[in-house]
Coordinates of C-alpha atoms in Angstrom, one line a residue:
M1 CA -11.5 9.8 13.0
R2 CA -13.1 7.0 15.1
I3 CA -12.4 3.9 13.0
V4 CA -13.8 0.4 13.6
F5 CA -11.4 -2.4 12.4
A6 CA -13.5 -5.6 11.9
T7 CA -11.3 -8.6 11.5
S8 CA -11.6 -12.4 11.9
L9 CA -8.7 -12.5 14.4
V10 CA -7.8 -9.5 16.6
P11 CA -4.1 -8.7 17.0
T12 CA -2.6 -10.9 19.7
L13 CA 0.8 -11.7 21.2
P14 CA 2.9 -13.4 19.9
T15 CA 2.5 -12.0 16.4
D16 CA 3.7 -14.8 14.1
S17 CA 1.5 -15.5 11.1
G18 CA 1.5 -13.2 8.0
F19 CA -2.2 -12.4 8.6
E20 CA -1.5 -11.3 12.2
I21 CA 1.6 -9.3 11.2
A22 CA -0.5 -7.4 8.6
N23 CA -3.3 -6.8 11.1
R24 CA -1.0 -5.3 13.6
A25 CA 0.8 -3.2 11.0
I26 CA -2.5 -1.7 9.8
V27 CA -3.7 -0.9 13.3
E28 CA -0.4 0.7 14.2
C29 CA -0.5 2.8 11.0
L30 CA -3.9 4.1 11.9
I31 CA -2.8 5.0 15.4
R32 CA 0.3 6.7 14.0
L33 CA -2.0 8.8 11.9
G34 CA -3.8 9.9 15.0
H35 CA -7.0 8.0 14.7
D36 CA -9.1 6.3 17.5
V37 CA -9.2 2.7 16.5
Q38 CA -11.7 0.2 17.9
I39 CA -11.0 -3.5 17.0
I40 CA -13.7 -6.1 16.8
G41 CA -13.2 -9.8 16.1
F42 CA -12.4 -13.2 17.4
Q43 CA -9.4 -14.1 19.5
W44 CA -7.0 -17.0 19.5
P45 CA -7.4 -19.1 22.7
E46 CA -4.9 -18.4 25.5
R47 CA -3.4 -15.4 23.7
E48 CA -2.9 -11.9 25.0
T49 CA -4.5 -9.1 23.0
Q50 CA -2.0 -6.6 21.4
F51 CA -4.3 -3.6 22.0
P52 CA -6.4 -4.5 25.1
D53 CA -8.0 -1.1 25.6
Q54 CA -9.2 -1.0 22.0
T55 CA -10.2 -4.6 21.4
H56 CA -13.7 -6.0 21.6
T57 CA -13.5 -9.8 21.5
L58 CA -16.5 -11.6 20.2
A59 CA -15.3 -15.0 21.4
E60 CA -12.2 -17.2 21.7
L61 CA -11.8 -19.3 18.6
D62 CA -9.2 -21.7 17.1
V63 CA -9.7 -21.5 13.3
K64 CA -6.7 -23.6 12.2
T65 CA -7.9 -26.3 9.9
D66 CA -4.8 -28.5 10.5
N67 CA -5.5 -28.6 14.2
A68 CA -9.2 -29.6 13.8
S69 CA -10.6 -33.0 14.1
G70 CA -12.2 -34.7 11.1
K71 CA -15.6 -34.1 12.7
Q72 CA -14.9 -30.4 13.2
K73 CA -13.9 -30.1 9.5
L74 CA -17.2 -31.7 8.4
V75 CA -19.1 -29.3 10.7
W76 CA -17.4 -26.3 9.0
L77 CA -18.0 -27.7 5.6
A78 CA -21.7 -28.3 6.4
Q79 CA -22.0 -24.8 7.7
A80 CA -20.3 -23.4 4.5
V81 CA -22.8 -25.3 2.3
R82 CA -25.8 -24.3 4.4
S83 CA -24.8 -20.7 4.5
N84 CA -23.7 -20.7 0.8
T85 CA -20.4 -19.2 1.9
T86 CA -16.7 -20.0 2.1
F87 CA -15.0 -22.5 4.4
A88 CA -13.1 -19.8 6.2
A89 CA -16.2 -17.7 6.7
A90 CA -18.1 -20.7 8.1
K91 CA -15.5 -21.1 10.8
L92 CA -16.6 -17.7 12.2
Q93 CA -20.3 -18.4 12.2
V94 CA -20.3 -19.7 15.7
L95 CA -21.9 -16.3 16.2
Q96 CA -25.2 -15.5 14.6
H97 CA -25.5 -12.6 12.2
G98 CA -27.8 -10.8 14.6
A99 CA -25.4 -11.1 17.5
F100 CA -22.5 -9.8 15.4
G101 CA -24.6 -6.9 14.2
K102 CA -25.5 -5.9 17.8
A103 CA -21.8 -6.0 18.7
L104 CA -20.9 -3.8 15.8
D105 CA -23.7 -1.4 16.5
A106 CA -22.5 -1.1 20.1
L107 CA -19.4 0.6 18.8
K108 CA -21.3 3.5 17.3
P109 CA -20.8 6.3 16.6
F110 CA -17.8 5.7 14.3
D111 CA -16.6 7.6 11.2
A112 CA -15.3 4.7 9.2
L113 CA -15.4 0.9 9.1
I114 CA -12.5 -1.2 7.8
V115 CA -13.4 -4.8 6.9
N116 CA -10.1 -6.7 7.2
G117 CA -9.9 -9.7 5.0
I118 CA -12.4 -12.0 3.3
P119 CA -13.2 -14.4 6.2
I120 CA -15.0 -11.8 8.3
A121 CA -16.5 -10.2 5.2
G122 CA -18.0 -13.6 4.1
A123 CA -19.2 -14.6 7.6
F124 CA -21.1 -11.4 8.4
E125 CA -21.5 -9.7 5.0
E126 CA -25.1 -8.6 5.6
A127 CA -24.3 -6.9 8.9
L128 CA -21.1 -5.2 7.7
S129 CA -22.7 -4.0 4.5
R130 CA -25.2 -1.9 6.4
Y131 CA -22.3 0.6 6.9
P132 CA -20.0 2.2 4.3
F133 CA -16.6 0.4 4.5
I134 CA -13.1 0.1 3.3
Y135 CA -12.1 -3.5 2.4
V136 CA -8.6 -4.8 3.0
A137 CA -7.8 -7.5 0.3
H138 CA -5.0 -9.6 1.8
N139 CA -4.8 -11.6 -1.5
Q140 CA -6.6 -12.3 -4.7
E141 CA -8.5 -15.0 -2.8
A142 CA -10.2 -16.8 -5.7
L143 CA -6.9 -17.0 -7.6
A144 CA -5.1 -18.4 -4.5
A145 CA -7.8 -21.0 -4.1
E146 CA -7.5 -21.9 -7.8
H147 CA -3.7 -22.4 -7.3
A148 CA -4.5 -24.6 -4.3
A149 CA -6.9 -26.7 -6.3
E150 CA -4.3 -27.3 -9.0
N151 CA -1.9 -28.5 -6.4
A152 CA -4.4 -30.5 -4.3
A153 CA -3.2 -33.8 -2.7
G154 CA -6.3 -35.7 -3.7
M155 CA -9.7 -35.5 -5.4
V156 CA -11.6 -34.6 -2.2
E157 CA -9.3 -31.7 -1.5
K158 CA -9.4 -30.6 -5.2
L159 CA -13.2 -30.5 -5.2
M160 CA -13.2 -28.5 -2.0
Y161 CA -10.8 -25.9 -3.4
Q162 CA -12.7 -25.7 -6.6
R163 CA -15.9 -24.9 -4.6
E164 CA -13.9 -22.3 -2.6
T165 CA -12.7 -20.8 -5.9
R166 CA -16.3 -20.3 -7.1
Q167 CA -17.5 -18.9 -3.7
L168 CA -14.6 -16.6 -3.3
A169 CA -14.9 -15.2 -6.9
K170 CA -18.5 -14.2 -6.2
L171 CA -17.7 -12.7 -2.8
E172 CA -14.7 -10.8 -4.0
A173 CA -16.7 -9.2 -6.8
R174 CA -19.4 -8.1 -4.4
L175 CA -16.9 -6.7 -1.9
A176 CA -15.0 -4.8 -4.7
K177 CA -18.2 -3.2 -5.9
T178 CA -19.7 -2.5 -2.5
A179 CA -16.6 -1.0 -0.8
K180 CA -16.0 2.7 -0.9
S181 CA -12.3 1.9 -1.3
V182 CA -10.0 -1.2 -1.3
L183 CA -6.6 -1.6 0.2
A184 CA -4.3 -4.3 -1.2
F185 CA -0.7 -5.2 -0.4
T186 CA 0.5 -5.5 -4.0
S187 CA -0.1 -3.4 -7.1
D188 CA -1.3 -6.6 -8.9
D189 CA -3.9 -7.2 -6.3
A190 CA -5.0 -3.6 -6.3
D191 CA -5.4 -3.8 -10.1
A192 CA -7.3 -7.0 -9.9
M193 CA -9.8 -5.4 -7.5
T194 CA -10.2 -2.5 -9.9
K195 CA -11.1 -4.9 -12.7
L196 CA -13.7 -6.4 -10.4
G197 CA -15.4 -3.0 -10.1
A198 CA -13.7 -1.3 -7.1
R199 CA -14.2 2.5 -7.2
A200 CA -10.8 3.1 -5.7
S201 CA -7.9 0.7 -5.1
H202 CA -4.7 1.4 -3.2
H203 CA -1.5 -0.5 -3.0
L204 CA -0.7 -0.4 0.7
P205 CA 3.0 -1.1 1.6
L206 CA 3.6 -2.9 4.9
V207 CA 6.1 -3.2 7.6
T208 CA 6.7 -5.9 10.2
P209 CA 6.4 -5.3 14.0
P210 CA 9.3 -3.5 15.5
T211 CA 11.9 -5.4 17.5
G212 CA 13.8 -4.3 20.6
E213 CA 16.8 -6.3 19.5
I214 CA 19.9 -4.2 18.9
Q215 CA 21.6 -5.5 15.9
D216 CA 25.3 -5.2 15.1
R217 CA 25.2 -4.6 11.4
A218 CA 28.9 -4.6 11.0
G219 CA 29.8 -7.4 13.3
A220 CA 29.1 -11.2 13.2
R221 CA 25.8 -12.7 14.3
P222 CA 25.5 -16.2 15.8
I223 CA 25.1 -18.7 13.0
A224 CA 23.3 -22.1 13.5
F225 CA 22.4 -23.0 9.9
D226 CA 23.6 -22.3 6.3
A227 CA 20.2 -21.2 5.2
G228 CA 16.7 -21.2 6.6
M229 CA 13.1 -20.3 5.9
I230 CA 10.1 -19.5 8.1
G231 CA 6.4 -19.5 7.4
T232 CA 2.9 -20.9 8.2
W233 CA 3.4 -24.1 6.2
T234 CA -0.1 -25.4 7.1
W235 CA -1.4 -22.8 4.6
T236 CA -1.5 -24.5 1.2
Q237 CA -0.1 -21.6 -0.8
N238 CA 3.0 -21.5 1.4
R239 CA 3.4 -25.3 1.5
I240 CA 3.6 -25.4 -2.3
G241 CA 6.8 -23.4 -2.1
L242 CA 8.2 -25.5 0.7
E243 CA 7.5 -28.7 -1.3
W244 CA 9.1 -27.3 -4.4
F245 CA 12.2 -26.4 -2.4
L246 CA 12.4 -29.9 -0.7
Q247 CA 11.7 -31.9 -3.9
S248 CA 13.4 -29.8 -6.6
V249 CA 16.1 -27.7 -5.0
M250 CA 17.4 -29.8 -2.1
P251 CA 18.5 -32.7 -4.4
L252 CA 20.9 -30.2 -6.1
M253 CA 22.5 -29.0 -2.8
P254 CA 25.8 -30.3 -1.4
E255 CA 25.7 -33.1 1.2
H256 CA 27.1 -30.9 4.0
T257 CA 24.4 -28.1 3.6
R258 CA 22.5 -27.3 6.8
I259 CA 19.0 -26.0 6.2
A260 CA 16.3 -25.1 8.8
V261 CA 12.6 -24.8 8.4
A262 CA 10.7 -22.9 11.1
G263 CA 7.0 -22.4 11.5
S264 CA 3.8 -24.4 11.9
L265 CA 3.8 -27.6 9.8
P266 CA 1.0 -30.0 8.9
S267 CA 0.4 -32.6 11.5
V268 CA 1.7 -35.3 9.2
F269 CA 4.9 -34.0 7.7
P270 CA 7.8 -36.5 7.7
Q271 CA 11.4 -35.7 8.0
R272 CA 12.7 -36.5 4.5
D273 CA 16.2 -35.2 4.3
K274 CA 18.9 -35.4 7.0
R275 CA 20.2 -32.0 5.9
V276 CA 16.9 -30.3 6.7
T277 CA 15.9 -29.6 10.3
L278 CA 12.2 -29.1 10.9
L279 CA 12.0 -26.8 13.9
G280 CA 8.3 -26.1 14.1
R281 CA 7.1 -22.9 15.6
V282 CA 9.9 -20.8 17.1
L283 CA 9.5 -18.2 19.9
D284 CA 11.4 -15.4 18.1
A285 CA 11.1 -15.4 14.3
K286 CA 13.6 -12.6 13.7
A287 CA 16.2 -14.3 16.0
F288 CA 15.8 -17.5 14.0
I289 CA 16.2 -15.8 10.6
R290 CA 19.3 -14.0 11.9
S291 CA 20.8 -17.4 12.9
C292 CA 20.8 -18.5 9.2
R293 CA 23.6 -17.3 6.9
V294 CA 21.1 -16.9 4.0
S295 CA 17.3 -16.5 4.1
I296 CA 15.3 -18.7 1.7
L297 CA 12.3 -17.1 0.1
C298 CA 10.7 -19.8 -2.0
A299 CA 7.1 -18.9 -2.7
R300 CA 5.7 -20.5 -5.8
A301 CA 1.9 -19.7 -5.6
G302 CA -0.6 -17.4 -4.1
T303 CA -1.0 -13.6 -4.2
G304 CA -0.5 -10.8 -1.7
I305 CA 2.8 -9.8 -0.2
Q306 CA 5.1 -12.2 1.5
L307 CA 5.7 -10.9 5.0
K308 CA 8.8 -13.1 5.5
T309 CA 10.3 -11.2 2.5
L310 CA 9.7 -7.9 4.2
E311 CA 11.2 -9.2 7.5
T312 CA 14.3 -10.4 5.7
F313 CA 14.8 -7.0 3.9
E314 CA 14.2 -5.0 7.1
L315 CA 16.8 -7.1 8.9
G316 CA 19.2 -6.5 6.0
L317 CA 19.9 -10.2 5.6
P318 CA 21.3 -12.0 2.5
A319 CA 18.6 -13.9 0.6
V320 CA 17.7 -16.0 -2.5
A321 CA 14.2 -15.3 -3.6
T322 CA 11.7 -16.5 -6.3
A323 CA 9.8 -13.9 -8.3
S324 CA 6.6 -14.8 -6.3
S325 CA 8.4 -14.1 -3.1
L326 CA 9.1 -10.6 -4.3
R327 CA 5.6 -9.6 -5.2
G328 CA 4.7 -6.2 -3.7
I329 CA 8.3 -5.2 -3.2
G330 CA 9.5 -2.3 -5.3
E331 CA 12.8 -2.0 -7.1
P332 CA 15.6 -1.9 -6.6
L333 CA 16.2 -5.0 -4.5
P334 CA 18.9 -4.9 -1.8
D335 CA 22.3 -5.8 -3.2
N336 CA 22.6 -8.9 -1.1
V337 CA 19.3 -10.4 -2.5
I338 CA 19.5 -12.8 -5.5
E339 CA 16.4 -13.6 -7.6
A340 CA 16.1 -17.1 -9.0
D341 CA 13.1 -18.9 -10.3
T342 CA 14.1 -22.3 -11.6
A343 CA 15.3 -25.1 -9.2
E344 CA 18.7 -25.2 -10.9
A345 CA 19.2 -21.4 -10.7
F346 CA 17.9 -21.3 -7.1
A347 CA 20.2 -24.1 -6.0
A348 CA 23.2 -22.5 -7.7
A349 CA 22.5 -19.0 -6.2
L350 CA 21.9 -20.5 -2.8
K351 CA 25.2 -22.5 -2.8
Q352 CA 27.2 -19.5 -4.0
H353 CA 25.5 -17.1 -1.6
I354 CA 26.2 -19.4 1.4
V355 CA 29.9 -19.5 0.4
D356 CA 30.0 -15.7 -0.1
V357 CA 28.5 -15.0 3.3
R358 CA 30.7 -17.5 5.0
T359 CA 33.8 -16.0 3.4
G360 CA 32.7 -12.4 3.9
S361 CA 32.3 -11.4 0.2
A362 CA 28.5 -11.0 0.9
R363 CA 27.4 -9.2 4.0
D364 CA 24.4 -8.1 6.0
M365 CA 23.1 -4.7 5.1
D366 CA 21.4 -2.0 7.2
G367 CA 17.7 -2.5 6.6
T368 CA 16.5 0.5 8.6
A369 CA 16.3 2.7 5.6
F370 CA 14.1 0.1 3.7
R371 CA 11.8 -0.1 6.7
A372 CA 11.6 3.7 7.1
H373 CA 10.7 4.0 3.5
Q374 CA 8.0 1.3 3.7
M375 CA 6.5 3.0 6.7
S376 CA 6.5 6.4 5.1
R377 CA 4.7 5.0 2.0
M378 CA 2.3 3.1 4.1
D379 CA 1.2 6.1 6.1
A380 CA 0.8 8.2 3.0
V381 CA -1.3 5.6 1.2
M382 CA -3.5 5.0 4.3
A383 CA -4.1 8.7 4.7
D384 CA -5.0 8.9 1.0
A385 CA -7.4 6.0 1.2
L386 CA -9.2 7.5 4.3
N387 CA -9.4 10.8 2.4
V388 CA -11.0 9.1 -0.6
F389 CA -13.4 7.4 1.8
T390 CA -14.3 10.7 3.5
K391 CA -14.9 12.4 0.2
S392 CA -17.1 9.6 -1.0
M393 CA -19.3 10.0 2.1
S394 CA -19.8 13.7 1.5
A395 CA -20.4 13.4 -2.3

């Protein structure tokens, strides 16, 4: 099949955010299944496209809210209100609907259209809805916005997230009912889309990008920190987990503990604990995680799968994880992963796990079987979703 993959951000290198990792995984899955994939969307400035021969870039665009000036944020908000759409969708509307529609039409003929995520769907809903499509639901977006509103830093932020919740709820319901099929990354999200009226919903397992690193599973790895975590902390749902760990778990940890936090942080994020090192963005996420004795998986809000959890399991690393971090991951958990949901239980498990890894009673595992199983399931579910789409077109 010739498939058009419409996305807010085309896959680029380096692949670091969860959204980008998921995008790349879906495109690589479609290619593994033998399909001709054409990608259309915006591109991060000064980034190299992952699939240059198949990518049709609409424009270069930096959509990070945290990097934007106050003036730019007001422009986006005004556009969202004027277009009666979401804040994320408004960021993409530097291109008019007609121009986007022409760019999409230029890729014809194609057999299937995949609409990847809610920002592109909200920005160009009219143009995309002219074609039958499969919708990729990265999260339960309205629910995630509701969680963000509950944890907002101030009244203005709370009101903005409450507006987003209302807009996203309406948009998600339309997408669920209009799409021929929906792909979601957890069974809970797939069930939620079914309740919104989706004709067919599929739980699509994911894998992280392959690495060329040869890992000595039986031998020692270079250790720089007792434990560490990585994520896009500018995203509110992720930051809720980080704040919970810093405020509720760290006070219960021993004085000598060395913790590292890697990934993009808000522009104003002070160093609060001498035991915690804020590294910012790192060049090699997997190398960083492998430099920590234990991986910290501390999600407390949001929906969708946690890509950092997948990465940890694929690397076979010891971890302590909240229930929210494990959403979308099937049982059984790897033997070197401990689930803990209260601050007291999390701190106790983390302290013990660090000691166990240091003394050798807890070890790395071979995560290749986990990754192979995930990939096999992903390919099967994607093939089934495309089959459902094809049958719906001929019905």
